[in-house]
CSV table of N, CA, C and O in Angstrom, one decimal:
chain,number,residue,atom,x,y,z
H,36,UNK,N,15.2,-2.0,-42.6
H,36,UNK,CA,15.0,-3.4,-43.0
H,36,UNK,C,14.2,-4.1,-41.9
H,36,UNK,O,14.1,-5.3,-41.9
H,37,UNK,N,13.5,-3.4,-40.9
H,37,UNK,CA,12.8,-4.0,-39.9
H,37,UNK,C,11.4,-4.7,-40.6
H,37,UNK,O,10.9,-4.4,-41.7
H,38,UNK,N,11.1,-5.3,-40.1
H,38,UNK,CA,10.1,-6.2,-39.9
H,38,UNK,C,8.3,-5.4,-39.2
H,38,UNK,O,8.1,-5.1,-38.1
H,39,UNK,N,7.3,-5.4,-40.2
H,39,UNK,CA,6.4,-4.9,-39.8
H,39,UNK,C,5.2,-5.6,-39.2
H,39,UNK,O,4.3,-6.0,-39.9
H,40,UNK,N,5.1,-5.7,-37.4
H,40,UNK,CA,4.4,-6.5,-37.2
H,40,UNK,C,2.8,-5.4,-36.6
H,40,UNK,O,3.0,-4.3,-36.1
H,41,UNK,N,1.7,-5.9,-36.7
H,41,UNK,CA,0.9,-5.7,-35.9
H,41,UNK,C,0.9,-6.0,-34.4
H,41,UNK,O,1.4,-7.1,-33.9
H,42,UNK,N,0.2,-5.0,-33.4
H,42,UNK,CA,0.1,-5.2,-32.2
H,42,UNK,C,-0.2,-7.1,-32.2
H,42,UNK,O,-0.7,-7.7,-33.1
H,43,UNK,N,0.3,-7.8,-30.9
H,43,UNK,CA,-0.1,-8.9,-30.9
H,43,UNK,C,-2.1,-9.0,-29.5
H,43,UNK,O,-2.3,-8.6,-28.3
H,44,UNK,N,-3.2,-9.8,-30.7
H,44,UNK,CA,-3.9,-9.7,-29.6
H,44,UNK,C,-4.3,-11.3,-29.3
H,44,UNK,O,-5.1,-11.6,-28.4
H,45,UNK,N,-3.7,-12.0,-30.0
H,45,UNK,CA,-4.1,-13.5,-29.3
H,45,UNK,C,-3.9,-14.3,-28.4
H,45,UNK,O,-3.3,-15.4,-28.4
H,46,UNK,N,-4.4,-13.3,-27.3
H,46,UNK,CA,-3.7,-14.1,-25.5
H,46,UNK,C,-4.3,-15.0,-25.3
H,46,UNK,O,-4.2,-15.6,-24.2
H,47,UNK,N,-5.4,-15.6,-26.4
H,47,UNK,CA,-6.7,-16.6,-25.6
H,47,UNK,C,-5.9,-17.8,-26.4
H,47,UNK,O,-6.7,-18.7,-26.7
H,48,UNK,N,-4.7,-17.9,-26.7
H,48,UNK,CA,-3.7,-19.3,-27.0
H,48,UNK,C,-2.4,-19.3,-26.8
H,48,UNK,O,-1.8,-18.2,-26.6
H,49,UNK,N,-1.7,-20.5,-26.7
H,49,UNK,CA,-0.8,-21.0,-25.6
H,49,UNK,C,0.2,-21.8,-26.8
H,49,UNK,O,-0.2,-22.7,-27.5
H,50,UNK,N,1.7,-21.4,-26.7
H,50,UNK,CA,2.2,-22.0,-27.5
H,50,UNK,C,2.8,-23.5,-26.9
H,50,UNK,O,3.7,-23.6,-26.1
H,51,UNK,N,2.0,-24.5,-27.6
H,51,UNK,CA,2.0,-25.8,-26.7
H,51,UNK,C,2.0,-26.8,-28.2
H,51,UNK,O,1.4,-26.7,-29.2
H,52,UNK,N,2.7,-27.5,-28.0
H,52,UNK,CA,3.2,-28.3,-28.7
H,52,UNK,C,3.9,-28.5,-30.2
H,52,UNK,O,4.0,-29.5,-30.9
H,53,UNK,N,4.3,-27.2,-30.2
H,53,UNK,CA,4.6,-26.8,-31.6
H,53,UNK,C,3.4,-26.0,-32.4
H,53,UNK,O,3.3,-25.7,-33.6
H,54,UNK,N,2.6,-25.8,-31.1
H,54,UNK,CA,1.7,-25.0,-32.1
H,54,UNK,C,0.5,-24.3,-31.5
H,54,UNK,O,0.1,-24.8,-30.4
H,55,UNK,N,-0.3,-23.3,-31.9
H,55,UNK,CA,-0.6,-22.1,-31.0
H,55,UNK,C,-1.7,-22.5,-30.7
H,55,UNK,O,-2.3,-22.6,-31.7
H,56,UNK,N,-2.7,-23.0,-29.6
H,56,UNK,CA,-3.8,-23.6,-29.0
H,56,UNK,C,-4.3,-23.3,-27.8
H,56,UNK,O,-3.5,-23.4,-26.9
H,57,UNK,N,-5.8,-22.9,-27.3
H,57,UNK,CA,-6.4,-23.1,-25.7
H,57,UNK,C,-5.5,-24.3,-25.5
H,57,UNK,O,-5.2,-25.3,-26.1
H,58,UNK,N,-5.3,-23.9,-23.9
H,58,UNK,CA,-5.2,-25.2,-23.5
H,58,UNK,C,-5.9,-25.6,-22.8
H,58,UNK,O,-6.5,-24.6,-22.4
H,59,UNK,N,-6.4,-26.6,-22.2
H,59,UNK,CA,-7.4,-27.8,-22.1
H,59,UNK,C,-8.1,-27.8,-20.6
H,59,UNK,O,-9.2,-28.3,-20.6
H,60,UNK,N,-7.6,-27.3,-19.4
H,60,UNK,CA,-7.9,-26.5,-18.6
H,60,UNK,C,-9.3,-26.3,-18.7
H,60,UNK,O,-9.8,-26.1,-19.8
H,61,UNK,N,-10.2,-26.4,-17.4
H,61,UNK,CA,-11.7,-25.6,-17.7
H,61,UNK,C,-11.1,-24.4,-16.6
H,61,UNK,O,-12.1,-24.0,-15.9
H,62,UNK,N,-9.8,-23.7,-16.1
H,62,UNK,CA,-10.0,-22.7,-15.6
H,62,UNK,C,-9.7,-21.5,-16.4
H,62,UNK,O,-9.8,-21.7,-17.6
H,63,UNK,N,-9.5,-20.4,-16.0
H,63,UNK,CA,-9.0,-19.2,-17.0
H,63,UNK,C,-8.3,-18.1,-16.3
H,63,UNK,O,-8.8,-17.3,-15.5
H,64,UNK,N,-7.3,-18.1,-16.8
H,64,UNK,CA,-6.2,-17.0,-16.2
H,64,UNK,C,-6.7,-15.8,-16.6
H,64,UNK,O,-6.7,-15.5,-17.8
H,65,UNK,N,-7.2,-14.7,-15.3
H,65,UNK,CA,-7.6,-13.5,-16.1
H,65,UNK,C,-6.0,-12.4,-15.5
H,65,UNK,O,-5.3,-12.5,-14.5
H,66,UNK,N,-6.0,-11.4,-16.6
H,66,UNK,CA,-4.7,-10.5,-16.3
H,66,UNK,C,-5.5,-9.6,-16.3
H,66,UNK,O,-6.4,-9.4,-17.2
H,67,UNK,N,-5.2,-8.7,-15.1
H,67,UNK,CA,-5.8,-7.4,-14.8
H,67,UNK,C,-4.5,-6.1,-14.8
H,67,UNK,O,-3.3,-6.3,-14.4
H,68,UNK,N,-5.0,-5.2,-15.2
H,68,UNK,CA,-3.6,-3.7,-14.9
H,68,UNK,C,-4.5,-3.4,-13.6
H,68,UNK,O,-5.7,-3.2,-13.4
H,69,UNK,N,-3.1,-3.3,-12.9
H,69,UNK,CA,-3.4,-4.0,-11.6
H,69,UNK,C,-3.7,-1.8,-10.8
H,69,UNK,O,-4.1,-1.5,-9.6
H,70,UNK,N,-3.4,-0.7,-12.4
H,70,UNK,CA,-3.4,0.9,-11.6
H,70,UNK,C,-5.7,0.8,-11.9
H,70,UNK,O,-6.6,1.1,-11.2
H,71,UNK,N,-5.6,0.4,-12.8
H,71,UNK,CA,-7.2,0.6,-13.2
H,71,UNK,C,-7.9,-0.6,-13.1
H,71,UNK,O,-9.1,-0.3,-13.4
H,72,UNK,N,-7.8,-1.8,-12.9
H,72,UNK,CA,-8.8,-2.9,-12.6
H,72,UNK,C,-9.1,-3.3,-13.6
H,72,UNK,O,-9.9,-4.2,-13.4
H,73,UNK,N,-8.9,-3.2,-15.2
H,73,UNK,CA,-9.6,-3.0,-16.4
H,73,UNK,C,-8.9,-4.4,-16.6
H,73,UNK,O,-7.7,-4.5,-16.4
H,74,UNK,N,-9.6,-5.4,-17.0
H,74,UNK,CA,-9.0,-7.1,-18.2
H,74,UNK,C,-8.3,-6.6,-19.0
H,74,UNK,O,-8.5,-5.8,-19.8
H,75,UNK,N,-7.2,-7.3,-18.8
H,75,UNK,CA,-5.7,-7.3,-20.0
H,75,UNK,C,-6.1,-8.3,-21.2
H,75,UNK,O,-6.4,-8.2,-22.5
H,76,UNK,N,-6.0,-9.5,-19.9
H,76,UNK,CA,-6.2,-11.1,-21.5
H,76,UNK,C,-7.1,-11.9,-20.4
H,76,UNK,O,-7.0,-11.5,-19.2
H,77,UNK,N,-7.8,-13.0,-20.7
H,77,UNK,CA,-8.2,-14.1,-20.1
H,77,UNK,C,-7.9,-15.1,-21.2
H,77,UNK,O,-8.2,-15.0,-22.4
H,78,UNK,N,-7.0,-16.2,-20.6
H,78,UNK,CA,-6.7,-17.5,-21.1
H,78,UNK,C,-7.2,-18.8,-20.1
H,78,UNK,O,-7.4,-18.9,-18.9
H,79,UNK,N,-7.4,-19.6,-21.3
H,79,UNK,CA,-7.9,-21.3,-20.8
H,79,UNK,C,-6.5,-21.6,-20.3
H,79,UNK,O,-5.8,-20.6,-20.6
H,80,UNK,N,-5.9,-22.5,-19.8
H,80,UNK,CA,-4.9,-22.9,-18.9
H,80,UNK,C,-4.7,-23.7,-19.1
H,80,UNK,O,-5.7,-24.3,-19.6
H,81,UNK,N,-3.4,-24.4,-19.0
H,81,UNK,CA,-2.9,-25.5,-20.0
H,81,UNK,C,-2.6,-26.4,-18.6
H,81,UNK,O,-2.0,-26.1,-17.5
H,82,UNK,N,-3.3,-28.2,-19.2
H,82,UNK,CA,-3.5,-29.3,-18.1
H,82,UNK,C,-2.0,-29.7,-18.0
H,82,UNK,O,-1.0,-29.1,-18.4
H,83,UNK,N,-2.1,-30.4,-17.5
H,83,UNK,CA,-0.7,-31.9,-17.2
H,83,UNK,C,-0.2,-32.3,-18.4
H,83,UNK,O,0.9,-32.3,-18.9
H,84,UNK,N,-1.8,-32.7,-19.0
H,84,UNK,CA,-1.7,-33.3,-20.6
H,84,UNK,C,-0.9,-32.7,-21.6
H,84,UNK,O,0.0,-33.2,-22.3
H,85,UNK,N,-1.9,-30.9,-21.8
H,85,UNK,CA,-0.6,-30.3,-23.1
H,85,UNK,C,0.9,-29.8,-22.0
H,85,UNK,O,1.9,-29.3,-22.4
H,86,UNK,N,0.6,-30.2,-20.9
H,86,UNK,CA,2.2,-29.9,-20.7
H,86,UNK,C,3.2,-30.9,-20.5
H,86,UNK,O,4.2,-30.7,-19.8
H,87,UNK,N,3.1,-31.9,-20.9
H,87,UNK,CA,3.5,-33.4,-21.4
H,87,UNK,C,3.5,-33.4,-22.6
H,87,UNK,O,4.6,-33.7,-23.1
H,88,UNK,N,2.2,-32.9,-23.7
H,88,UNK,CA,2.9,-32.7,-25.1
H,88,UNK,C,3.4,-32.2,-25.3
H,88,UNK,O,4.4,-32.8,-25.8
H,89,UNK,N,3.8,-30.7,-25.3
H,89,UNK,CA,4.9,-30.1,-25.1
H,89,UNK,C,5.7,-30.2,-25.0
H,89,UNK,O,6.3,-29.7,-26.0
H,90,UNK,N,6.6,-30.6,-24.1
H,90,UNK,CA,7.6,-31.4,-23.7
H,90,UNK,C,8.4,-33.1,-24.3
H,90,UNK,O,9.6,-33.4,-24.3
H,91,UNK,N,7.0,-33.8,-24.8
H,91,UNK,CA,7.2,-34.4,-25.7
H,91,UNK,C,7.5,-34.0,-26.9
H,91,UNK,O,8.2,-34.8,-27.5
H,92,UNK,N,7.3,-32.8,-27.6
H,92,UNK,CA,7.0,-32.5,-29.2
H,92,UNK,C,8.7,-31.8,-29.0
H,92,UNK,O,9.5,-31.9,-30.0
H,93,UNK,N,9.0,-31.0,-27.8
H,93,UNK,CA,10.4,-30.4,-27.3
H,93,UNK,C,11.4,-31.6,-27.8
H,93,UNK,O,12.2,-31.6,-28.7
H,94,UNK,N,11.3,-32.2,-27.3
H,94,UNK,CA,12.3,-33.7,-26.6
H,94,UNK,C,12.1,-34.2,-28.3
H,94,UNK,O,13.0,-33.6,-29.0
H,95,UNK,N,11.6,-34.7,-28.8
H,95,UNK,CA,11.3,-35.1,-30.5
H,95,UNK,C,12.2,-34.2,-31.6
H,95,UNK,O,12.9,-34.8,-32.5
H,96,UNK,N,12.0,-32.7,-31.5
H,96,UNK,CA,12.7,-32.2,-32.1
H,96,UNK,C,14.0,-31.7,-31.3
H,96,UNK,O,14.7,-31.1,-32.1
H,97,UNK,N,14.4,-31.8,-30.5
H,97,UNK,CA,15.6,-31.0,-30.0
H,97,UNK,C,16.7,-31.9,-30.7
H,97,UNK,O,17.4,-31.2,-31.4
H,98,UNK,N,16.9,-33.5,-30.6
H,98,UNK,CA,17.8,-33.8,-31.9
H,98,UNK,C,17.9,-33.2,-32.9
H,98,UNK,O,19.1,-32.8,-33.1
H,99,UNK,N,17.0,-32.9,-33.8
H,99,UNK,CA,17.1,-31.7,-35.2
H,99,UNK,C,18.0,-30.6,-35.1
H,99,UNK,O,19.1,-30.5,-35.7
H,100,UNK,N,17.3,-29.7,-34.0
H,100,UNK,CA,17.8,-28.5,-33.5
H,100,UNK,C,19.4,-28.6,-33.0
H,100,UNK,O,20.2,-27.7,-33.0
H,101,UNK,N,19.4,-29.7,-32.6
H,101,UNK,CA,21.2,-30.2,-32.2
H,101,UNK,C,22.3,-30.6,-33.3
H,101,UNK,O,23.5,-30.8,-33.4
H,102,UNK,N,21.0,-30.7,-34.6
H,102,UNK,CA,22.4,-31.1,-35.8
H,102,UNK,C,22.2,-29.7,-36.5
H,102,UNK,O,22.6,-30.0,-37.6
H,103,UNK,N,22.0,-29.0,-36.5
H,103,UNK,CA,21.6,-27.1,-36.9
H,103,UNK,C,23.0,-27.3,-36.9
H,103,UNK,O,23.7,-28.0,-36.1
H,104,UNK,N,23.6,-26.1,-38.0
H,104,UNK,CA,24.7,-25.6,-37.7
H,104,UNK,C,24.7,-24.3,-36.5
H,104,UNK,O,23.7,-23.8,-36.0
H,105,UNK,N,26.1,-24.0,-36.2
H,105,UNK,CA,25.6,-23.0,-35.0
H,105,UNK,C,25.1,-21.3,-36.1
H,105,UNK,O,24.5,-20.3,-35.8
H,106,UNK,N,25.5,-21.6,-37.0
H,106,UNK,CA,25.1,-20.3,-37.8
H,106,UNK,C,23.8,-20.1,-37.9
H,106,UNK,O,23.0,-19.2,-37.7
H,107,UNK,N,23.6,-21.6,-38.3
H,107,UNK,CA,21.7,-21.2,-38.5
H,107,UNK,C,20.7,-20.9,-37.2
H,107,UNK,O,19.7,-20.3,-37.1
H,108,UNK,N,21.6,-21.7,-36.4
H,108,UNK,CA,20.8,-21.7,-34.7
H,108,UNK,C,20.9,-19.8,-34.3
H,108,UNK,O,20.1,-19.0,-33.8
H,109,UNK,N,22.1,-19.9,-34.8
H,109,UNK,CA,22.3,-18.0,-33.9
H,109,UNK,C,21.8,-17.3,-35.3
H,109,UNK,O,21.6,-16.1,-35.1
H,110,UNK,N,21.5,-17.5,-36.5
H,110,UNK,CA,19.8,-16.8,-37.2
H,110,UNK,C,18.5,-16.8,-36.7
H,110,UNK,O,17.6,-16.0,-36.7
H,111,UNK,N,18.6,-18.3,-36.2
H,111,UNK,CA,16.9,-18.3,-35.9
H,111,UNK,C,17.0,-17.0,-34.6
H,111,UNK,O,16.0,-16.2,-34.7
H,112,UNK,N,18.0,-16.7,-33.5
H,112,UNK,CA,17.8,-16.4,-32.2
H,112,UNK,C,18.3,-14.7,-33.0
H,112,UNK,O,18.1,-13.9,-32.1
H,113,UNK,N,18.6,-14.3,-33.7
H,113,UNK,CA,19.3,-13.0,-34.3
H,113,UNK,C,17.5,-12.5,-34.6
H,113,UNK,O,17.0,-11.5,-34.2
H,114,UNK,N,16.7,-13.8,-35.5
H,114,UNK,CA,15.1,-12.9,-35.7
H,114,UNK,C,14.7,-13.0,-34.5
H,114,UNK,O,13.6,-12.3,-34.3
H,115,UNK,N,15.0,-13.5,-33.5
H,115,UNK,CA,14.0,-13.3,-32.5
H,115,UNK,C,14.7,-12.2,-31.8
H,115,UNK,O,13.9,-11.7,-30.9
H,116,UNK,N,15.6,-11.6,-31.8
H,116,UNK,CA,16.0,-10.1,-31.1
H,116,UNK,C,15.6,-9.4,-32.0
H,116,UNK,O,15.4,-8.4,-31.5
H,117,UNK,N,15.2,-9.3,-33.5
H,117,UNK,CA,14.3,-8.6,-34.5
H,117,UNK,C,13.0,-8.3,-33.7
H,117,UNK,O,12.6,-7.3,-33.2
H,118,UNK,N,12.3,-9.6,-33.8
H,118,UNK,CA,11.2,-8.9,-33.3
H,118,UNK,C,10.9,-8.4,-32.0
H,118,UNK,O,9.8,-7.9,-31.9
H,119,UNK,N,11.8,-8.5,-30.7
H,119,UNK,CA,11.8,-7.9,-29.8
H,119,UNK,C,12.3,-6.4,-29.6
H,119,UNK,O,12.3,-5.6,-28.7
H,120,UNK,N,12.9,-6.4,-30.9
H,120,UNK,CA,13.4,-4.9,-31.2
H,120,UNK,C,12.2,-4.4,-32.0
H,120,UNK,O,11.9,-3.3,-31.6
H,121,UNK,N,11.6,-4.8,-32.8
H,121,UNK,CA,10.6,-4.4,-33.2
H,121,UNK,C,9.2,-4.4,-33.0
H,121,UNK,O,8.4,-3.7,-33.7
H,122,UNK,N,8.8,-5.2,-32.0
H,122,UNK,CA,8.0,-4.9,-30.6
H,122,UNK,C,8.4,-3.9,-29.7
H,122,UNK,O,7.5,-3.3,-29.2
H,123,UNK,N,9.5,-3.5,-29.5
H,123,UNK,CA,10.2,-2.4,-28.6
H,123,UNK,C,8.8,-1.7,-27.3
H,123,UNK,O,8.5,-1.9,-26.1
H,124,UNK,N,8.5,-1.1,-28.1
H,124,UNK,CA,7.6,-0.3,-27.7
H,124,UNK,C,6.1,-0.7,-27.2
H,124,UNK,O,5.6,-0.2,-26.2
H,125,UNK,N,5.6,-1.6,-27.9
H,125,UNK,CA,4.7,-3.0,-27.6
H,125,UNK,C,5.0,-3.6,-26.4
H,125,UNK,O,4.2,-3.4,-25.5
H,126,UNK,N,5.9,-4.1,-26.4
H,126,UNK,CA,6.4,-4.4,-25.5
H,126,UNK,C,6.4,-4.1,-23.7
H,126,UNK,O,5.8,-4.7,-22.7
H,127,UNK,N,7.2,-3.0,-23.8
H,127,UNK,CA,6.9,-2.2,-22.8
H,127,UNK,C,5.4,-1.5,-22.5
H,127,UNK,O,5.4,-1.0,-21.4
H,128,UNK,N,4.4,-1.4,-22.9
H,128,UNK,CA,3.2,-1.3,-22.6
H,128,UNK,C,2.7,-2.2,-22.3
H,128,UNK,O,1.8,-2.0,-21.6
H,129,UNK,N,3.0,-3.3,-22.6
H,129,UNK,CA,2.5,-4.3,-22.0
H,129,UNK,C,3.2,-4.7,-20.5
H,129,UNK,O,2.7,-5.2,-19.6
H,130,UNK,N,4.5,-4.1,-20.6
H,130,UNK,CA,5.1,-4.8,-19.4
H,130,UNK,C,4.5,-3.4,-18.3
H,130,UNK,O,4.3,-3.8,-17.2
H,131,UNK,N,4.1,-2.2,-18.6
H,131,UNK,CA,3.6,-1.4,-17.7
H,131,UNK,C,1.9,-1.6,-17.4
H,131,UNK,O,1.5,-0.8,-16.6
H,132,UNK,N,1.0,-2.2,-17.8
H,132,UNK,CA,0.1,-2.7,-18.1
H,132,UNK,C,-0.4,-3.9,-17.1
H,132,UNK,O,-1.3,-3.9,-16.1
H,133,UNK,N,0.6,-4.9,-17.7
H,133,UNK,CA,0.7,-5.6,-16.5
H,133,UNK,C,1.2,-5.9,-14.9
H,133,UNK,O,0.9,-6.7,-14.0
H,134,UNK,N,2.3,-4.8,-15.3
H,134,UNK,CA,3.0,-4.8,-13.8
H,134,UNK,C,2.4,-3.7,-12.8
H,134,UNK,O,2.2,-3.7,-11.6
H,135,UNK,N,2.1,-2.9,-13.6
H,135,UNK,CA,1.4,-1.6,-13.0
H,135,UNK,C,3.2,-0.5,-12.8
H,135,UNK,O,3.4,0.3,-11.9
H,136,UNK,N,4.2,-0.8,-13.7
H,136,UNK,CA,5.5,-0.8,-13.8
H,136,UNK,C,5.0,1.1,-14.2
H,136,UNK,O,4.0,1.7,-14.4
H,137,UNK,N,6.5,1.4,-14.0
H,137,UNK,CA,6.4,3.0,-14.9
H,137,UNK,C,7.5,2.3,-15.9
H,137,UNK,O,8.2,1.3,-15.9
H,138,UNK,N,7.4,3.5,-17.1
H,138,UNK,CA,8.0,3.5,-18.6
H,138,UNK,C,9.2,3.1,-17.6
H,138,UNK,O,9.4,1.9,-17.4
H,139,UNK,N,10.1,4.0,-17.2
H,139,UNK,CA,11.3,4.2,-16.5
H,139,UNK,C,11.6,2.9,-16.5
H,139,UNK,O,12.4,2.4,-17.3
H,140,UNK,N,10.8,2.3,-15.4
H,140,UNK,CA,11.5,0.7,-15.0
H,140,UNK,C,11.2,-0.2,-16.0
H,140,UNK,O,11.9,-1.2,-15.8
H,141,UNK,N,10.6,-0.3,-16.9
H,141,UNK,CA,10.0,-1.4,-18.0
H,141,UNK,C,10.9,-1.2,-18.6
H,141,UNK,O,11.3,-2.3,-18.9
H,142,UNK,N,11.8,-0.2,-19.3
H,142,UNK,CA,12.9,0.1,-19.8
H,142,UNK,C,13.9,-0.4,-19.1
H,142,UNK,O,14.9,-0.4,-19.8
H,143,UNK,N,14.3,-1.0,-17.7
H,143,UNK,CA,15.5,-0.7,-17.0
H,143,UNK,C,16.3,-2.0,-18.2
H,143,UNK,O,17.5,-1.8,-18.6
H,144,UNK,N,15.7,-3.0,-18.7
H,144,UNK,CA,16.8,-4.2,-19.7
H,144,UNK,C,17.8,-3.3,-20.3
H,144,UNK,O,19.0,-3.4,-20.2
H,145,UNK,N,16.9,-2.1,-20.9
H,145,UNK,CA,17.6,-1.4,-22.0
H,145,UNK,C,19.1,-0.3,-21.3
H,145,UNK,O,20.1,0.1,-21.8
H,146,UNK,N,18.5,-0.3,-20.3
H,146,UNK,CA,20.0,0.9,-19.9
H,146,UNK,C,21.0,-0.4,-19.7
H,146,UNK,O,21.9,-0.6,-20.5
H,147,UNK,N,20.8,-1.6,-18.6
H,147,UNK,CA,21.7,-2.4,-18.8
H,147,UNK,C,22.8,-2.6,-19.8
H,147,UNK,O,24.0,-2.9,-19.6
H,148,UNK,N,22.1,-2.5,-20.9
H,148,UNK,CA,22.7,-2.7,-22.0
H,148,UNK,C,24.3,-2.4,-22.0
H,148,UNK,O,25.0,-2.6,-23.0
């Protein structure tokens, strides 16, 4: 019953204000894998500004989110361990990618368990 997502490739947006956008920034975060030198992502960088809307658009809805029953609240957070389960593997390449990590340790959440 999992969930079938595609690899994710749109690092050139920023989830800011309820919704997926450059942010406003004229600089650009570049992510390098730090074993090969090779570009991960380059992102526009988010100002003062979208991080004030943000925080505004937060603060606006968090009343809503506080009359949620707790059933529906621990659904919304049950799909989001869905898709980090079904990222799994996604995942961790990305976390060895950018850390310059081995499998072993990018895995270490999982032995915790």
């Amino acid at each position: 019953m999992g969930i079938n997502y595609e690899h994710y490739h749109a690092f050139h947006e920023l989830p800011l204000a309820g919704t997926w956008r450059r942010g406003r920034a004229s600089t650009l975060l570049s992510v390098s894998d730090p074993f090969n030198g090779n570009l991960l992502a380059s992102l526009t960088q988010a100002t003062l500004e979208d991080l004030n809307d943000a925080y505004l658009t937060a603060a606006a809805v968090q009343l809503d989110w506080a009359r949620k029953s707790p059933a529906f609240r621990a659904e919304v957070m049950l799909r989001a361990v869905q898709v980090f389960d079904t990222r799994r593997d996604e995942i961790i390449d990305w976390i060895i990618r950018e850390s310059g990590s081995t499998r072993i340790k990018a895995m270490v959440p999982e032995f915790i368990e």
